[in-house]
Amino acid sequence: MRLYRAKDYNDLSRKAANIISAQVIMKPDCVLGLATGSSPLGTYRQLIEWYKKGDLDFSEVKSVNLDEYKGLPKDNDQSYYYFMHQNFFKDININPENTHIPNGMEPDSEKECSRYNQVISDLGGIDLQLLGLGHNGHIGFNEPDTAFAKMTHCVDLAPSTIEANKRFFASADDVPRQAYTMGIKTIMQARKILLIVSGEDKAQILYDVLNGPITPHVPASILQLHSDVTVVADEAALSKF
Ligand code: F6R
């Protein structure tokens, strides 16, 4: 595991964007695993800037997103489909047909999860998976549990996740209660993982993830077992080290 210390969020975003750029330059038809949330916004902005300068080409890149709320249509401004389009895809030359996100409107969980697993396997797996970190140690929507979840599945969101995400909705009652997410095994099968963590509010959980025991109660702790993980965190997030 490599740990890079960034000065602040902007520095973190530039470092993360550099790592993703290197992947795209070295393998133009790579499969990028992407995340939503606040953490990757600066990274996406930086990648867009470099694309617009002519330094990056996404025309052959394929993407698979970690997760999607169940029950939100694509045009809902809180769906992860909408987020990815607004914050990244619409400003780069990725082929929309090459972008994949779980279908939140498929009511049959088993059907949607096996479809999504098949999509990832047909693409030949994920070359580089970008991850943010939840306050309770979740990655994707893999919440603390008594066992590590395996492949794509439907989850009930933890109260702390509903609480953290309510800032994007009119109220906590409007936050969907379920989501589709890649499983821990899906994430661990990515050839490379890039975890980005910013802010003092993530300092304790980042410490636990990297130094604590490997346990499903802290889902991201499993990353200690992956052979190619890069962590980029800002000074605030590293304040417990
Ligand atoms: C997003 C995702 C989540 C977030 C996590 C951190 O696709 O899978 O695990 O990465 O909740 O969210 P932020 O970055 O908003 O703090």
Coordinates of C-alpha atoms and ligand atoms in Angstrom, one line a residue:
M1 CA 0.0 0.0 0.0
R2 CA 1.3 3.5 -0.9
L3 CA 0.2 6.5 1.1
Y4 CA 0.6 10.0 -0.4
R5 CA 0.1 13.0 1.8
A6 CA -1.6 15.9 0.1
K7 CA -1.6 19.5 1.5
D8 CA -5.3 20.0 1.0
Y9 CA -8.3 19.0 -1.1
N10 CA -7.0 20.7 -4.2
D11 CA -3.6 19.0 -3.9
L12 CA -5.3 15.7 -3.3
S13 CA -7.5 16.1 -6.3
R14 CA -4.5 16.9 -8.6
K15 CA -2.6 13.9 -7.3
A16 CA -5.5 11.6 -7.8
A17 CA -6.2 13.0 -11.3
N18 CA -2.5 12.4 -12.1
I19 CA -2.8 8.8 -11.1
I20 CA -6.0 8.3 -13.2
S21 CA -4.4 10.1 -16.1
A22 CA -1.4 7.8 -16.0
Q23 CA -3.8 4.9 -16.2
V24 CA -5.6 6.3 -19.2
I25 CA -2.4 7.2 -21.0
M26 CA -0.8 3.8 -20.4
K27 CA -4.0 1.9 -21.4
P28 CA -6.3 4.0 -23.5
D29 CA -9.0 1.4 -23.5
C30 CA -8.8 0.8 -19.7
V31 CA -11.8 0.1 -17.4
L32 CA -12.1 2.8 -14.8
G33 CA -14.2 2.1 -11.7
L34 CA -15.7 5.4 -10.6
A35 CA -17.3 6.8 -7.5
T36 CA -19.7 9.6 -6.6
G37 CA -19.9 11.8 -3.5
S38 CA -17.9 14.9 -2.6
S39 CA -14.4 13.3 -2.5
P40 CA -13.9 12.8 -6.3
L41 CA -15.5 16.1 -7.5
G42 CA -12.1 17.9 -7.6
T43 CA -10.5 14.9 -9.3
Y44 CA -13.1 15.0 -12.0
R45 CA -12.7 18.7 -12.4
Q46 CA -9.0 18.3 -12.9
L47 CA -9.4 15.5 -15.4
I48 CA -11.9 17.6 -17.4
E49 CA -9.4 20.5 -17.4
W50 CA -6.6 18.3 -18.8
Y51 CA -9.0 16.8 -21.3
K52 CA -10.0 20.2 -22.5
K53 CA -6.3 21.2 -22.9
G54 CA -5.9 18.2 -25.2
D55 CA -3.8 16.2 -22.7
L56 CA -6.2 13.3 -22.2
D57 CA -8.4 11.2 -24.4
F58 CA -11.3 9.2 -23.0
S59 CA -12.7 8.0 -26.4
E60 CA -11.8 4.3 -25.7
V61 CA -12.1 4.3 -21.9
K62 CA -14.9 2.2 -20.3
S63 CA -16.3 3.0 -16.9
V64 CA -18.3 1.2 -14.2
N65 CA -19.7 3.0 -11.2
L66 CA -19.7 1.6 -7.7
D67 CA -23.3 2.1 -6.9
E68 CA -26.7 3.7 -7.4
Y69 CA -29.7 4.4 -5.2
K70 CA -32.5 1.9 -5.8
G71 CA -35.7 3.6 -6.9
L72 CA -34.2 6.9 -8.3
P73 CA -34.7 7.4 -12.0
K74 CA -31.8 8.6 -14.1
D75 CA -33.2 12.1 -14.4
N76 CA -33.5 12.6 -10.7
D77 CA -30.8 15.1 -9.8
Q78 CA -29.7 12.9 -6.8
S79 CA -29.3 9.7 -8.8
Y80 CA -25.7 8.7 -9.3
Y81 CA -26.4 8.5 -13.1
Y82 CA -27.2 12.2 -13.0
F83 CA -24.2 13.0 -10.8
M84 CA -21.7 11.3 -13.2
H85 CA -23.2 12.9 -16.3
Q86 CA -23.2 16.4 -14.7
N87 CA -19.9 16.2 -13.0
F88 CA -17.8 14.3 -15.4
F89 CA -19.2 12.5 -18.5
K90 CA -20.8 15.5 -20.2
D91 CA -17.5 17.4 -20.2
I92 CA -15.2 14.6 -21.6
N93 CA -15.2 12.5 -24.8
I94 CA -16.2 9.2 -23.2
N95 CA -18.7 7.2 -25.3
P96 CA -21.9 7.1 -23.3
E97 CA -22.3 3.5 -24.4
N98 CA -19.1 2.7 -22.5
T99 CA -20.3 4.1 -19.2
H100 CA -22.0 1.7 -16.8
I101 CA -24.0 2.4 -13.6
P102 CA -26.4 0.0 -11.8
N103 CA -30.0 0.6 -12.9
G104 CA -31.7 2.0 -9.9
M105 CA -35.1 1.6 -11.5
E106 CA -34.8 -2.2 -11.9
P107 CA -37.0 -3.5 -9.0
D108 CA -35.8 -7.1 -9.3
S109 CA -32.6 -6.9 -7.2
E110 CA -31.3 -10.3 -8.2
K111 CA -31.7 -9.6 -11.9
E112 CA -30.0 -6.2 -11.7
C113 CA -27.1 -7.5 -9.6
S114 CA -26.4 -10.4 -11.8
R115 CA -26.6 -8.2 -14.9
Y116 CA -24.1 -5.7 -13.4
N117 CA -21.7 -8.5 -12.4
Q118 CA -21.9 -9.7 -16.0
V119 CA -21.2 -6.2 -17.3
I120 CA -18.0 -6.0 -15.2
S121 CA -16.9 -9.5 -16.2
D122 CA -17.6 -8.9 -19.9
L123 CA -15.3 -5.8 -19.7
G124 CA -12.5 -8.0 -18.4
G125 CA -12.6 -6.6 -14.9
I126 CA -11.6 -3.2 -13.5
D127 CA -8.2 -1.7 -14.1
L128 CA -8.3 1.1 -11.6
Q129 CA -11.1 1.5 -9.0
L130 CA -11.5 5.0 -7.5
L131 CA -12.9 5.0 -3.9
G132 CA -14.1 7.5 -1.4
L133 CA -14.4 6.5 2.3
G134 CA -17.6 6.7 4.4
H135 CA -17.5 7.9 8.0
N136 CA -18.3 4.4 9.1
G137 CA -15.7 2.8 6.9
H138 CA -18.0 2.0 4.0
I139 CA -16.7 1.7 0.5
G140 CA -19.4 1.8 -2.3
F141 CA -22.4 1.2 -0.2
N142 CA -20.8 -1.8 1.6
E143 CA -21.9 -0.9 5.2
P144 CA -20.4 -2.3 8.4
D145 CA -21.6 -5.8 8.8
T146 CA -20.8 -9.2 10.3
A147 CA -19.4 -10.5 7.0
F148 CA -17.8 -9.0 3.9
A149 CA -20.4 -8.8 1.1
K150 CA -19.2 -10.4 -2.2
M151 CA -20.5 -9.3 -5.5
T152 CA -23.0 -6.6 -6.5
H153 CA -26.0 -6.7 -4.2
C154 CA -28.8 -4.6 -2.9
V155 CA -28.2 -3.0 0.6
D156 CA -30.2 -1.3 3.2
L157 CA -28.4 2.0 3.9
A158 CA -27.1 2.5 7.5
P159 CA -28.7 5.3 9.5
S160 CA -25.3 7.1 9.5
T161 CA -25.2 7.0 5.7
I162 CA -28.7 8.3 5.4
E163 CA -27.7 11.1 7.8
A164 CA -24.5 11.9 5.9
N165 CA -26.3 11.9 2.5
K166 CA -29.4 13.9 3.6
R167 CA -27.5 17.1 2.8
F168 CA -28.2 16.4 -0.9
F169 CA -32.0 15.8 -0.4
A170 CA -34.9 18.0 0.9
S171 CA -34.9 16.0 4.1
A172 CA -33.6 12.7 5.6
D173 CA -37.0 11.1 4.7
D174 CA -36.3 11.7 1.0
V175 CA -33.0 9.7 1.1
P176 CA -33.6 6.3 -0.5
R177 CA -33.4 3.4 1.9
Q178 CA -31.7 1.0 -0.4
A179 CA -29.0 1.0 -3.0
Y180 CA -27.3 -1.3 -5.5
T181 CA -23.5 -1.6 -4.9
M182 CA -20.5 -3.5 -6.1
G183 CA -19.6 -6.0 -3.4
I184 CA -16.3 -6.1 -1.5
K185 CA -15.1 -8.9 -3.7
T186 CA -15.9 -7.0 -6.8
I187 CA -13.9 -4.1 -5.5
M188 CA -11.0 -6.3 -4.3
Q189 CA -10.8 -7.9 -7.8
A190 CA -9.9 -4.5 -9.3
R191 CA -6.3 -4.6 -10.5
K192 CA -5.5 -1.3 -8.8
I193 CA -7.3 0.7 -6.2
L194 CA -7.1 4.5 -5.5
L195 CA -8.6 5.6 -2.2
I196 CA -9.0 9.4 -1.7
V197 CA -9.8 10.8 1.7
S198 CA -10.2 14.4 2.7
G199 CA -11.1 16.3 5.9
E200 CA -10.6 16.0 9.6
D201 CA -14.0 14.3 10.0
K202 CA -12.5 11.2 8.2
A203 CA -9.2 11.2 10.3
Q204 CA -10.2 8.6 12.8
I205 CA -11.9 6.2 10.3
L206 CA -8.9 6.5 8.0
Y207 CA -6.6 5.6 10.9
D208 CA -8.7 2.6 11.7
V209 CA -8.9 1.5 8.0
L210 CA -5.2 1.5 7.6
N211 CA -4.0 0.5 11.0
G212 CA -6.8 -1.3 12.7
P213 CA -7.8 -5.0 12.5
I214 CA -9.3 -6.2 9.2
T215 CA -12.9 -6.6 10.0
P216 CA -16.3 -6.3 8.2
H217 CA -17.3 -3.8 10.9
V218 CA -14.9 -1.5 9.1
P219 CA -15.4 -2.6 5.5
A220 CA -12.5 -0.6 4.0
S221 CA -10.1 -2.3 6.3
I222 CA -10.1 -5.2 3.7
L223 CA -8.0 -3.0 1.5
Q224 CA -5.0 -3.8 3.6
L225 CA -5.1 -7.2 1.8
H226 CA -5.1 -5.8 -1.7
S227 CA -1.7 -5.9 -3.4
D228 CA -2.0 -2.6 -5.3
V229 CA -3.7 0.2 -3.3
T230 CA -2.8 3.8 -3.4
V231 CA -4.2 6.1 -0.8
V232 CA -4.1 9.9 -1.3
A233 CA -5.2 11.8 1.8
D234 CA -4.9 15.4 2.8
E235 CA -3.2 16.6 6.0
A236 CA -6.5 16.9 7.8
A237 CA -7.5 13.3 7.1
L238 CA -4.0 12.2 8.2
S239 CA -4.1 14.1 11.4
K240 CA -4.3 11.0 13.6
F241 CA -1.1 9.5 12.1
Ligands
F6R1 C1 -20.0 6.9 -3.7 C2 -19.7 5.9 -2.7 C3 -19.5 6.2 -1.3 C4 -18.7 7.5 -1.0 C5 -18.6 7.7 0.5 C6 -17.8 9.0 0.8 O1 -20.1 6.3 -5.0 O2 -19.6 4.8 -3.1 O3 -18.9 5.1 -0.7 O4 -17.4 7.3 -1.6 O5 -19.8 7.7 1.1 O6 -18.6 10.0 0.4 P1 -18.0 11.5 0.3 O7 -17.0 11.5 -0.7 O8 -19.2 12.4 -0.1 O9 -17.5 11.8 1.7

